[in-house]
């Protein structure tokens, strides 16, 4: 989603970094948990080589570019959207390859949010006698790695909340009926969001009321999407459709009876325990567990109680509301956000980079939750 206002590209450094950003955007979810990165090598005013990070465990963008450039890299300028890594992971530190290449200058879009690497490579490169320009098109480069930044710095997945609601903020009637509040064009966009996530999360109320498959359809696919059910007491039925649909399932429980856990495990679900207050699942522990499993991007689809709990815990980063032109009403109908809510309006989190679009008869409202 393009939410940063693009400034007019003027200097050569900005033009080349703009090209590096375009290359980085070719990366897919196959790079996760790594970030998307684009790079190119310029010498004598011409692009010698270019590339982007394409898969986790594979060579990083700048290493690809330097390998393609070979001896032509010597004396050139390397452009990279994210600072080269300076510690060993799946691959050796990229900063070593940059120094060995003989480039005379490196232009970096933004620093690495990972505390292990943050701003280290610029210092290392300068000590090696290489000129470094830092912060070119920084806002655009930071947005490109927004999900990675949350995962690396906060040790939890970047979290999107998707809700289909009525004009009066209801996601289901008093009887629990919610099919279908949103239109087919809106539901297609919801599946696009699913296809871009590593995991989809719902609460047990939604699982019992809707018996969803939690797969990806409407022209999109993601066979590796992890399905996560927040189910404190282990009430999910072993015959639930999501367990009979291809894909891994994680059931997060708090105090589930052992017999229920065994039934779910026999139905091929993975059950993990996250005891929290009042017998509820500790969402912060669950989110930390998902991050440790390499999940960097989570899509939450309901229901209202789960959404409210995540909101209260400060675990939401991005909101997608599909608002249908209907009115449900009723004090007992289901609100979009459950729980106690914000005590005072002035303390309510605000959305930034707000976008409003039409999808069929619906309004699609999206934005980032402004950090407190």
mmCIF file of C-alpha atoms in Angstrom:
data_model
loop_
_atom_site.group_PDB
_atom_site.id
_atom_site.type_symbol
_atom_site.label_atom_id
_atom_site.label_comp_id
_atom_site.label_asym_id
_atom_site.label_seq_id
_atom_site.Cartn_x
_atom_site.Cartn_y
_atom_site.Cartn_z
ATOM 1 C CA UNK A 1 0.000 0.000 0.000
ATOM 2 C CA UNK A 2 1.552 3.303 -1.079
ATOM 3 C CA UNK A 3 1.065 5.583 1.867
ATOM 4 C CA UNK A 4 4.142 7.795 1.910
ATOM 5 C CA UNK A 5 3.769 10.888 -0.228
ATOM 6 C CA UNK A 6 6.449 10.675 -2.888
ATOM 7 C CA UNK A 7 8.552 13.785 -3.059
ATOM 8 C CA UNK A 8 9.835 15.066 -6.358
ATOM 9 C CA UNK A 9 12.999 13.215 -7.336
ATOM 10 C CA UNK A 10 15.777 15.703 -8.069
ATOM 11 C CA UNK A 11 19.404 14.746 -7.402
ATOM 12 C CA UNK A 12 21.189 11.837 -9.100
ATOM 13 C CA UNK A 13 21.385 10.075 -5.717
ATOM 14 C CA UNK A 14 17.602 10.308 -5.364
ATOM 15 C CA UNK A 15 17.023 9.074 -8.909
ATOM 16 C CA UNK A 16 19.236 6.041 -8.403
ATOM 17 C CA UNK A 17 17.715 5.333 -4.980
ATOM 18 C CA UNK A 18 14.262 5.549 -6.551
ATOM 19 C CA UNK A 19 15.337 2.824 -8.963
ATOM 20 C CA UNK A 20 16.680 0.752 -6.042
ATOM 21 C CA UNK A 21 13.286 1.080 -4.331
ATOM 22 C CA UNK A 22 11.531 -0.135 -7.480
ATOM 23 C CA UNK A 23 13.829 -3.157 -7.515
ATOM 24 C CA UNK A 24 13.203 -3.847 -3.817
ATOM 25 C CA UNK A 25 9.441 -3.894 -4.387
ATOM 26 C CA UNK A 26 9.903 -6.895 -6.674
ATOM 27 C CA UNK A 27 10.680 -8.933 -3.579
ATOM 28 C CA UNK A 28 7.895 -11.159 -2.292
ATOM 29 C CA UNK A 29 7.030 -12.792 1.019
ATOM 30 C CA UNK A 30 9.705 -15.394 0.128
ATOM 31 C CA UNK A 31 12.307 -13.049 1.646
ATOM 32 C CA UNK A 32 10.753 -13.134 5.119
ATOM 33 C CA UNK A 33 11.730 -12.800 7.858
ATOM 34 C CA UNK A 34 14.329 -10.716 6.016
ATOM 35 C CA UNK A 35 13.317 -7.302 4.621
ATOM 36 C CA UNK A 36 12.899 -6.388 0.975
ATOM 37 C CA UNK A 37 16.049 -4.666 -0.321
ATOM 38 C CA UNK A 38 17.038 -3.221 -3.679
ATOM 39 C CA UNK A 39 20.490 -2.225 -4.869
ATOM 40 C CA UNK A 40 22.428 -1.048 -7.903
ATOM 41 C CA UNK A 41 26.000 -0.132 -8.848
ATOM 42 C CA UNK A 42 26.762 3.068 -10.765
ATOM 43 C CA UNK A 43 30.054 3.930 -12.408
ATOM 44 C CA UNK A 44 30.746 6.816 -14.766
ATOM 45 C CA UNK A 45 27.116 7.897 -14.629
ATOM 46 C CA UNK A 46 25.816 4.525 -15.840
ATOM 47 C CA UNK A 47 24.147 1.620 -14.060
ATOM 48 C CA UNK A 48 26.563 -1.303 -14.174
ATOM 49 C CA UNK A 49 24.496 -3.886 -12.281
ATOM 50 C CA UNK A 50 21.313 -4.077 -10.251
ATOM 51 C CA UNK A 51 19.359 -6.586 -8.168
ATOM 52 C CA UNK A 52 17.059 -7.254 -5.226
ATOM 53 C CA UNK A 53 16.702 -9.704 -2.363
ATOM 54 C CA UNK A 54 14.510 -12.539 -3.619
ATOM 55 C CA UNK A 55 14.476 -15.302 -0.980
ATOM 56 C CA UNK A 56 15.338 -15.924 2.646
ATOM 57 C CA UNK A 57 18.742 -17.581 2.937
ATOM 58 C CA UNK A 58 19.784 -16.370 -0.510
ATOM 59 C CA UNK A 59 22.315 -13.630 -1.279
ATOM 60 C CA UNK A 60 21.321 -10.121 -0.261
ATOM 61 C CA UNK A 61 20.694 -7.489 -2.891
ATOM 62 C CA UNK A 62 24.030 -5.674 -2.637
ATOM 63 C CA UNK A 63 26.017 -8.925 -2.756
ATOM 64 C CA UNK A 64 24.163 -9.924 -5.930
ATOM 65 C CA UNK A 65 24.940 -6.562 -7.491
ATOM 66 C CA UNK A 66 28.627 -6.652 -6.602
ATOM 67 C CA UNK A 67 28.962 -10.198 -7.957
ATOM 68 C CA UNK A 68 27.347 -9.142 -11.227
ATOM 69 C CA UNK A 69 29.521 -6.052 -11.478
ATOM 70 C CA UNK A 70 32.785 -7.852 -10.725
ATOM 71 C CA UNK A 71 35.842 -5.650 -11.400
ATOM 72 C CA UNK A 72 33.566 -2.926 -12.755
ATOM 73 C CA UNK A 73 32.525 -2.202 -9.172
ATOM 74 C CA UNK A 74 35.968 -0.786 -8.356
ATOM 75 C CA UNK A 75 35.730 2.968 -8.004
ATOM 76 C CA UNK A 76 31.942 2.964 -8.410
ATOM 77 C CA UNK A 77 29.023 3.996 -6.201
ATOM 78 C CA UNK A 78 26.806 1.374 -4.583
ATOM 79 C CA UNK A 79 23.164 2.268 -3.857
ATOM 80 C CA UNK A 80 21.190 0.167 -1.373
ATOM 81 C CA UNK A 81 17.802 0.820 0.237
ATOM 82 C CA UNK A 82 18.847 -0.639 3.618
ATOM 83 C CA UNK A 83 22.279 -0.501 5.192
ATOM 84 C CA UNK A 84 24.362 -3.623 4.500
ATOM 85 C CA UNK A 85 24.261 -6.138 7.327
ATOM 86 C CA UNK A 86 27.302 -6.179 9.587
ATOM 87 C CA UNK A 87 26.760 -9.450 11.466
ATOM 88 C CA UNK A 88 26.620 -13.056 10.304
ATOM 89 C CA UNK A 89 23.208 -14.627 9.803
ATOM 90 C CA UNK A 90 22.200 -17.051 7.064
ATOM 91 C CA UNK A 91 24.882 -15.355 4.972
ATOM 92 C CA UNK A 92 28.203 -13.657 5.829
ATOM 93 C CA UNK A 93 28.141 -9.916 6.662
ATOM 94 C CA UNK A 94 27.439 -7.969 3.492
ATOM 95 C CA UNK A 95 29.627 -5.081 4.630
ATOM 96 C CA UNK A 96 32.685 -7.309 4.080
ATOM 97 C CA UNK A 97 31.753 -7.835 0.434
ATOM 98 C CA UNK A 98 31.222 -4.102 -0.031
ATOM 99 C CA UNK A 99 34.703 -3.309 1.295
ATOM 100 C CA UNK A 100 36.326 -6.052 -0.783
ATOM 101 C CA UNK A 101 34.624 -4.834 -3.981
ATOM 102 C CA UNK A 102 36.637 -1.629 -4.167
ATOM 103 C CA UNK A 103 33.686 0.751 -4.407
ATOM 104 C CA UNK A 104 34.568 4.298 -3.415
ATOM 105 C CA UNK A 105 31.135 5.405 -2.241
ATOM 106 C CA UNK A 106 27.994 3.841 -0.729
ATOM 107 C CA UNK A 107 24.595 5.555 -0.678
ATOM 108 C CA UNK A 108 22.196 4.074 1.894
ATOM 109 C CA UNK A 109 18.447 4.710 2.088
ATOM 110 C CA UNK A 110 17.945 3.929 5.773
ATOM 111 C CA UNK A 111 19.601 2.285 8.739
ATOM 112 C CA UNK A 112 18.777 -1.252 9.848
ATOM 113 C CA UNK A 113 16.158 -1.294 12.672
ATOM 114 C CA UNK A 114 17.665 -4.510 13.987
ATOM 115 C CA UNK A 115 19.651 -3.462 17.104
ATOM 116 C CA UNK A 116 22.423 -5.899 16.133
ATOM 117 C CA UNK A 117 23.129 -3.993 12.919
ATOM 118 C CA UNK A 118 21.729 -0.511 13.491
ATOM 119 C CA UNK A 119 24.064 2.138 11.979
ATOM 120 C CA UNK A 120 27.122 -0.147 12.323
ATOM 121 C CA UNK A 121 27.872 -0.594 8.631
ATOM 122 C CA UNK A 122 28.236 3.141 7.962
ATOM 123 C CA UNK A 123 30.899 3.344 10.653
ATOM 124 C CA UNK A 124 32.674 0.239 9.368
ATOM 125 C CA UNK A 125 32.655 1.483 5.776
ATOM 126 C CA UNK A 126 33.973 4.915 6.726
ATOM 127 C CA UNK A 127 36.792 3.364 8.730
ATOM 128 C CA UNK A 128 37.674 1.425 5.581
ATOM 129 C CA UNK A 129 38.008 4.717 3.662
ATOM 130 C CA UNK A 130 34.674 4.459 1.797
ATOM 131 C CA UNK A 131 32.493 7.567 1.578
ATOM 132 C CA UNK A 132 28.970 6.988 2.919
ATOM 133 C CA UNK A 133 25.807 8.991 2.230
ATOM 134 C CA UNK A 134 22.994 8.025 4.595
ATOM 135 C CA UNK A 135 19.270 8.841 4.472
ATOM 136 C CA UNK A 136 18.529 9.296 0.765
ATOM 137 C CA UNK A 137 14.756 8.863 0.246
ATOM 138 C CA UNK A 138 14.712 7.669 3.827
ATOM 139 C CA UNK A 139 10.931 7.875 4.358
ATOM 140 C CA UNK A 140 10.237 5.669 1.329
ATOM 141 C CA UNK A 141 12.947 3.200 2.326
ATOM 142 C CA UNK A 142 11.614 3.002 5.888
ATOM 143 C CA UNK A 143 8.077 2.330 4.740
ATOM 144 C CA UNK A 144 9.309 -0.511 2.563
ATOM 145 C CA UNK A 145 10.550 -2.337 5.678
ATOM 146 C CA UNK A 146 7.769 -1.281 8.069
ATOM 147 C CA UNK A 147 6.841 -4.872 8.950
ATOM 148 C CA UNK A 148 10.474 -5.975 9.310
ATOM 149 C CA UNK A 149 11.176 -3.016 11.598
ATOM 150 C CA UNK A 150 8.466 -4.080 14.049
ATOM 151 C CA UNK A 151 9.609 -7.710 13.971
ATOM 152 C CA UNK A 152 13.307 -6.861 14.403
ATOM 153 C CA UNK A 153 13.040 -4.064 16.975
ATOM 154 C CA UNK A 154 9.955 -5.075 18.985
ATOM 155 C CA UNK A 155 10.285 -8.856 18.664
ATOM 156 C CA UNK A 156 6.709 -9.349 17.494
ATOM 157 C CA UNK A 157 4.935 -9.604 14.125
ATOM 158 C CA UNK A 158 3.693 -6.524 12.323
ATOM 159 C CA UNK A 159 -0.067 -6.710 12.819
ATOM 160 C CA UNK A 160 -2.889 -5.695 10.503
ATOM 161 C CA UNK A 161 -6.514 -5.714 11.621
ATOM 162 C CA UNK A 162 -9.147 -6.264 8.947
ATOM 163 C CA UNK A 163 -12.808 -5.772 9.787
ATOM 164 C CA UNK A 164 -16.007 -5.659 7.746
ATOM 165 C CA UNK A 165 -18.456 -3.397 9.527
ATOM 166 C CA UNK A 166 -21.724 -1.540 9.101
ATOM 167 C CA UNK A 167 -21.973 2.246 9.048
ATOM 168 C CA UNK A 168 -22.768 2.175 12.765
ATOM 169 C CA UNK A 169 -19.627 0.166 13.592
ATOM 170 C CA UNK A 170 -21.111 -3.334 13.973
ATOM 171 C CA UNK A 171 -19.424 -6.513 12.727
ATOM 172 C CA UNK A 172 -22.309 -8.885 13.483
ATOM 173 C CA UNK A 173 -25.919 -8.860 14.625
ATOM 174 C CA UNK A 174 -26.991 -9.800 18.151
ATOM 175 C CA UNK A 175 -27.443 -13.384 16.935
ATOM 176 C CA UNK A 176 -23.871 -13.450 15.597
ATOM 177 C CA UNK A 177 -24.803 -13.293 11.908
ATOM 178 C CA UNK A 178 -22.194 -11.495 9.784
ATOM 179 C CA UNK A 179 -22.582 -12.974 6.272
ATOM 180 C CA UNK A 180 -22.124 -10.948 4.332
ATOM 181 C CA UNK A 181 -21.584 -7.428 5.596
ATOM 182 C CA UNK A 182 -19.000 -6.599 2.954
ATOM 183 C CA UNK A 183 -19.388 -6.876 -0.812
ATOM 184 C CA UNK A 184 -17.574 -9.333 -3.148
ATOM 185 C CA UNK A 185 -15.058 -6.640 -4.258
ATOM 186 C CA UNK A 186 -14.213 -5.970 -0.592
ATOM 187 C CA UNK A 187 -13.845 -9.670 0.122
ATOM 188 C CA UNK A 188 -11.420 -9.959 -2.776
ATOM 189 C CA UNK A 189 -9.261 -7.254 -1.200
ATOM 190 C CA UNK A 190 -9.403 -9.160 2.080
ATOM 191 C CA UNK A 191 -7.958 -12.199 0.323
ATOM 192 C CA UNK A 192 -5.224 -10.003 -1.142
ATOM 193 C CA UNK A 193 -4.332 -9.047 2.436
ATOM 194 C CA UNK A 194 -4.343 -12.731 3.432
ATOM 195 C CA UNK A 195 -2.008 -13.591 0.562
ATOM 196 C CA UNK A 196 0.504 -10.973 1.770
ATOM 197 C CA UNK A 197 0.544 -12.209 5.392
ATOM 198 C CA UNK A 198 2.509 -14.974 7.085
ATOM 199 C CA UNK A 199 -0.329 -15.862 9.445
ATOM 200 C CA UNK A 200 -4.045 -15.190 9.852
ATOM 201 C CA UNK A 201 -5.508 -14.945 13.361
ATOM 202 C CA UNK A 202 -9.107 -15.214 14.565
ATOM 203 C CA UNK A 203 -10.759 -15.684 17.940
ATOM 204 C CA UNK A 204 -12.718 -18.765 18.956
ATOM 205 C CA UNK A 205 -15.996 -16.830 18.737
ATOM 206 C CA UNK A 206 -15.471 -16.239 15.021
ATOM 207 C CA UNK A 207 -14.333 -19.840 14.522
ATOM 208 C CA UNK A 208 -17.486 -21.232 16.152
ATOM 209 C CA UNK A 209 -19.913 -18.771 14.545
ATOM 210 C CA UNK A 210 -18.587 -18.849 10.961
ATOM 211 C CA UNK A 211 -16.679 -22.160 10.693
ATOM 212 C CA UNK A 212 -14.287 -20.503 8.199
ATOM 213 C CA UNK A 213 -11.713 -22.228 6.031
ATOM 214 C CA UNK A 214 -9.154 -19.414 6.438
ATOM 215 C CA UNK A 215 -7.633 -20.167 3.069
ATOM 216 C CA UNK A 216 -6.754 -17.755 0.256
ATOM 217 C CA UNK A 217 -9.057 -17.520 -2.757
ATOM 218 C CA UNK A 218 -10.484 -14.905 -5.164
ATOM 219 C CA UNK A 219 -7.538 -15.163 -7.545
ATOM 220 C CA UNK A 220 -4.821 -15.211 -4.865
ATOM 221 C CA UNK A 221 -2.934 -18.065 -3.222
ATOM 222 C CA UNK A 222 -0.775 -18.762 -0.187
ATOM 223 C CA UNK A 223 -0.484 -22.480 0.631
ATOM 224 C CA UNK A 224 1.900 -21.733 3.522
ATOM 225 C CA UNK A 225 -0.403 -19.364 5.405
ATOM 226 C CA UNK A 226 -0.431 -20.254 9.109
ATOM 227 C CA UNK A 227 -3.903 -20.316 10.682
ATOM 228 C CA UNK A 228 -3.962 -19.240 14.321
ATOM 229 C CA UNK A 229 -6.985 -19.611 16.597
ATOM 230 C CA UNK A 230 -7.033 -17.796 19.947
ATOM 231 C CA UNK A 231 -9.014 -20.328 21.967
ATOM 232 C CA UNK A 232 -8.455 -20.089 25.727
ATOM 233 C CA UNK A 233 -10.396 -23.248 26.628
ATOM 234 C CA UNK A 234 -9.701 -25.321 23.527
ATOM 235 C CA UNK A 235 -13.310 -25.237 22.312
ATOM 236 C CA UNK A 236 -12.460 -25.529 18.601
ATOM 237 C CA UNK A 237 -14.149 -28.569 17.079
ATOM 238 C CA UNK A 238 -11.803 -31.232 15.650
ATOM 239 C CA UNK A 239 -14.125 -31.283 12.622
ATOM 240 C CA UNK A 240 -13.801 -27.522 11.959
ATOM 241 C CA UNK A 241 -13.381 -26.667 8.288
ATOM 242 C CA UNK A 242 -10.094 -24.855 8.895
ATOM 243 C CA UNK A 243 -8.645 -28.142 10.174
ATOM 244 C CA UNK A 244 -9.861 -29.944 7.059
ATOM 245 C CA UNK A 245 -8.392 -27.324 4.716
ATOM 246 C CA UNK A 246 -4.701 -27.608 3.712
ATOM 247 C CA UNK A 247 -2.334 -25.553 5.839
ATOM 248 C CA UNK A 248 -0.785 -25.505 9.290
ATOM 249 C CA UNK A 249 -3.005 -24.661 12.268
ATOM 250 C CA UNK A 250 -1.921 -23.303 15.639
ATOM 251 C CA UNK A 251 -4.443 -23.268 18.483
ATOM 252 C CA UNK A 252 -3.388 -20.891 21.257
ATOM 253 C CA UNK A 253 -4.901 -21.908 24.591
ATOM 254 C CA UNK A 254 -4.644 -20.726 28.172
ATOM 255 C CA UNK A 255 -6.244 -23.338 30.420
ATOM 256 C CA UNK A 256 -7.718 -25.943 28.083
ATOM 257 C CA UNK A 257 -8.670 -29.360 29.465
ATOM 258 C CA UNK A 258 -6.147 -32.038 28.479
ATOM 259 C CA UNK A 259 -8.803 -34.092 26.667
ATOM 260 C CA UNK A 260 -9.634 -31.170 24.364
ATOM 261 C CA UNK A 261 -5.956 -30.583 23.642
ATOM 262 C CA UNK A 262 -5.510 -34.262 22.694
ATOM 263 C CA UNK A 263 -8.517 -34.132 20.352
ATOM 264 C CA UNK A 264 -7.170 -31.058 18.598
ATOM 265 C CA UNK A 265 -3.697 -32.529 18.260
ATOM 266 C CA UNK A 266 -5.209 -35.719 16.845
ATOM 267 C CA UNK A 267 -6.926 -33.510 14.253
ATOM 268 C CA UNK A 268 -3.453 -32.254 13.172
ATOM 269 C CA UNK A 269 -3.524 -28.946 15.044
ATOM 270 C CA UNK A 270 -0.530 -27.676 16.946
ATOM 271 C CA UNK A 271 -1.579 -26.567 20.437
ATOM 272 C CA UNK A 272 0.507 -24.088 22.430
ATOM 273 C CA UNK A 273 -0.208 -22.745 25.917
ATOM 274 C CA UNK A 274 -0.022 -19.033 26.770
ATOM 275 C CA UNK A 275 -1.603 -18.577 30.213
ATOM 276 C CA UNK A 276 -2.803 -15.050 30.916
ATOM 277 C CA UNK A 277 -4.956 -13.065 33.306
ATOM 278 C CA UNK A 278 -8.510 -14.257 33.872
ATOM 279 C CA UNK A 279 -7.868 -17.508 32.048
ATOM 280 C CA UNK A 280 -7.366 -15.699 28.731
ATOM 281 C CA UNK A 281 -4.540 -16.220 26.262
ATOM 282 C CA UNK A 282 -1.606 -13.895 26.907
ATOM 283 C CA UNK A 283 -1.503 -12.160 23.531
ATOM 284 C CA UNK A 284 1.894 -10.564 24.061
ATOM 285 C CA UNK A 285 3.422 -13.984 24.723
ATOM 286 C CA UNK A 286 1.630 -15.433 21.720
ATOM 287 C CA UNK A 287 2.882 -12.605 19.492
ATOM 288 C CA UNK A 288 6.425 -13.130 20.787
ATOM 289 C CA UNK A 289 6.116 -16.842 20.047
ATOM 290 C CA UNK A 290 4.991 -16.125 16.481
ATOM 291 C CA UNK A 291 7.927 -13.764 15.964
ATOM 292 C CA UNK A 292 10.346 -16.442 17.183
ATOM 293 C CA UNK A 293 8.776 -18.810 14.634
ATOM 294 C CA UNK A 294 9.699 -16.370 11.848
ATOM 295 C CA UNK A 295 6.235 -14.843 11.446
ATOM 296 C CA UNK A 296 6.775 -11.183 10.572
ATOM 297 C CA UNK A 297 3.330 -10.171 9.286
ATOM 298 C CA UNK A 298 -0.013 -11.143 10.845
ATOM 299 C CA UNK A 299 -3.519 -10.451 9.583
ATOM 300 C CA UNK A 300 -6.212 -10.442 12.274
ATOM 301 C CA UNK A 301 -9.758 -10.984 11.010
ATOM 302 C CA UNK A 302 -11.834 -11.074 14.155
ATOM 303 C CA UNK A 303 -13.808 -10.934 16.143
ATOM 304 C CA UNK A 304 -14.584 -7.871 18.185
ATOM 305 C CA UNK A 305 -13.265 -9.185 21.520
ATOM 306 C CA UNK A 306 -9.947 -10.250 20.015
ATOM 307 C CA UNK A 307 -9.631 -6.965 18.129
ATOM 308 C CA UNK A 308 -10.361 -5.026 21.328
ATOM 309 C CA UNK A 309 -7.812 -7.025 23.313
ATOM 310 C CA UNK A 310 -5.102 -6.451 20.706
ATOM 311 C CA UNK A 311 -6.000 -2.773 20.619
ATOM 312 C CA UNK A 312 -5.710 -2.529 24.415
ATOM 313 C CA UNK A 313 -2.380 -4.371 24.380
ATOM 314 C CA UNK A 314 -0.908 -2.004 21.795
ATOM 315 C CA UNK A 315 -0.284 -4.831 19.335
ATOM 316 C CA UNK A 316 -2.002 -3.316 16.270
ATOM 317 C CA UNK A 317 -0.023 -1.477 13.596
ATOM 318 C CA UNK A 318 -2.340 -1.133 10.607
ATOM 319 C CA UNK A 319 -6.116 -1.034 10.186
ATOM 320 C CA UNK A 320 -8.289 -2.013 7.206
ATOM 321 C CA UNK A 321 -12.020 -1.318 7.602
ATOM 322 C CA UNK A 322 -14.479 -2.305 4.900
ATOM 323 C CA UNK A 323 -17.516 -0.202 5.711
ATOM 324 C CA UNK A 324 -20.778 -1.359 4.138
ATOM 325 C CA UNK A 325 -23.720 1.026 3.534
ATOM 326 C CA UNK A 326 -25.966 -0.772 6.013
ATOM 327 C CA UNK A 327 -27.170 -0.104 9.564
ATOM 328 C CA UNK A 328 -27.404 -2.986 12.032
ATOM 329 C CA UNK A 329 -28.184 -1.172 15.287
ATOM 330 C CA UNK A 330 -29.040 -2.776 18.602
ATOM 331 C CA UNK A 331 -27.284 -2.615 21.938
ATOM 332 C CA UNK A 332 -26.558 -6.346 21.784
ATOM 333 C CA UNK A 333 -25.055 -6.422 18.288
ATOM 334 C CA UNK A 334 -21.291 -6.940 18.050
ATOM 335 C CA UNK A 335 -19.064 -3.826 17.986
ATOM 336 C CA UNK A 336 -15.925 -3.676 15.865
ATOM 337 C CA UNK A 337 -13.741 -3.270 18.969
ATOM 338 C CA UNK A 338 -14.723 -4.979 22.186
ATOM 339 C CA UNK A 339 -13.280 -4.547 25.644
ATOM 340 C CA UNK A 340 -13.279 -1.380 27.738
ATOM 341 C CA UNK A 341 -11.962 0.919 25.022
ATOM 342 C CA UNK A 342 -10.199 4.243 25.547
ATOM 343 C CA UNK A 343 -11.134 6.194 28.686
ATOM 344 C CA UNK A 344 -10.755 9.655 27.121
ATOM 345 C CA UNK A 345 -11.035 10.759 23.506
ATOM 346 C CA UNK A 346 -7.811 12.748 23.688
ATOM 347 C CA UNK A 347 -5.956 9.532 24.544
ATOM 348 C CA UNK A 348 -7.392 7.540 21.638
ATOM 349 C CA UNK A 349 -4.754 6.335 19.145
ATOM 350 C CA UNK A 350 -4.894 8.148 15.822
ATOM 351 C CA UNK A 351 -4.505 6.806 12.312
ATOM 352 C CA UNK A 352 -1.940 8.361 10.014
ATOM 353 C CA UNK A 353 -1.484 8.100 6.249
ATOM 354 C CA UNK A 354 -5.223 7.529 6.023
ATOM 355 C CA UNK A 355 -6.627 6.261 2.714
ATOM 356 C CA UNK A 356 -10.278 5.959 1.682
ATOM 357 C CA UNK A 357 -11.246 4.004 -1.440
ATOM 358 C CA UNK A 358 -14.379 2.470 -2.938
ATOM 359 C CA UNK A 359 -14.782 -1.258 -3.442
ATOM 360 C CA UNK A 360 -18.179 -1.932 -4.909
ATOM 361 C CA UNK A 361 -20.719 -0.235 -2.627
ATOM 362 C CA UNK A 362 -18.298 -0.277 0.325
ATOM 363 C CA UNK A 363 -15.726 2.174 1.624
ATOM 364 C CA UNK A 364 -12.264 0.746 2.285
ATOM 365 C CA UNK A 365 -10.611 2.804 5.012
ATOM 366 C CA UNK A 366 -7.010 2.042 5.914
ATOM 367 C CA UNK A 367 -4.190 3.638 7.848
ATOM 368 C CA UNK A 368 -1.335 3.124 10.269
ATOM 369 C CA UNK A 369 -1.800 3.471 14.011
ATOM 370 C CA UNK A 370 0.297 6.429 15.069
ATOM 371 C CA UNK A 371 2.889 5.373 17.649
ATOM 372 C CA UNK A 372 2.112 6.720 21.114
#
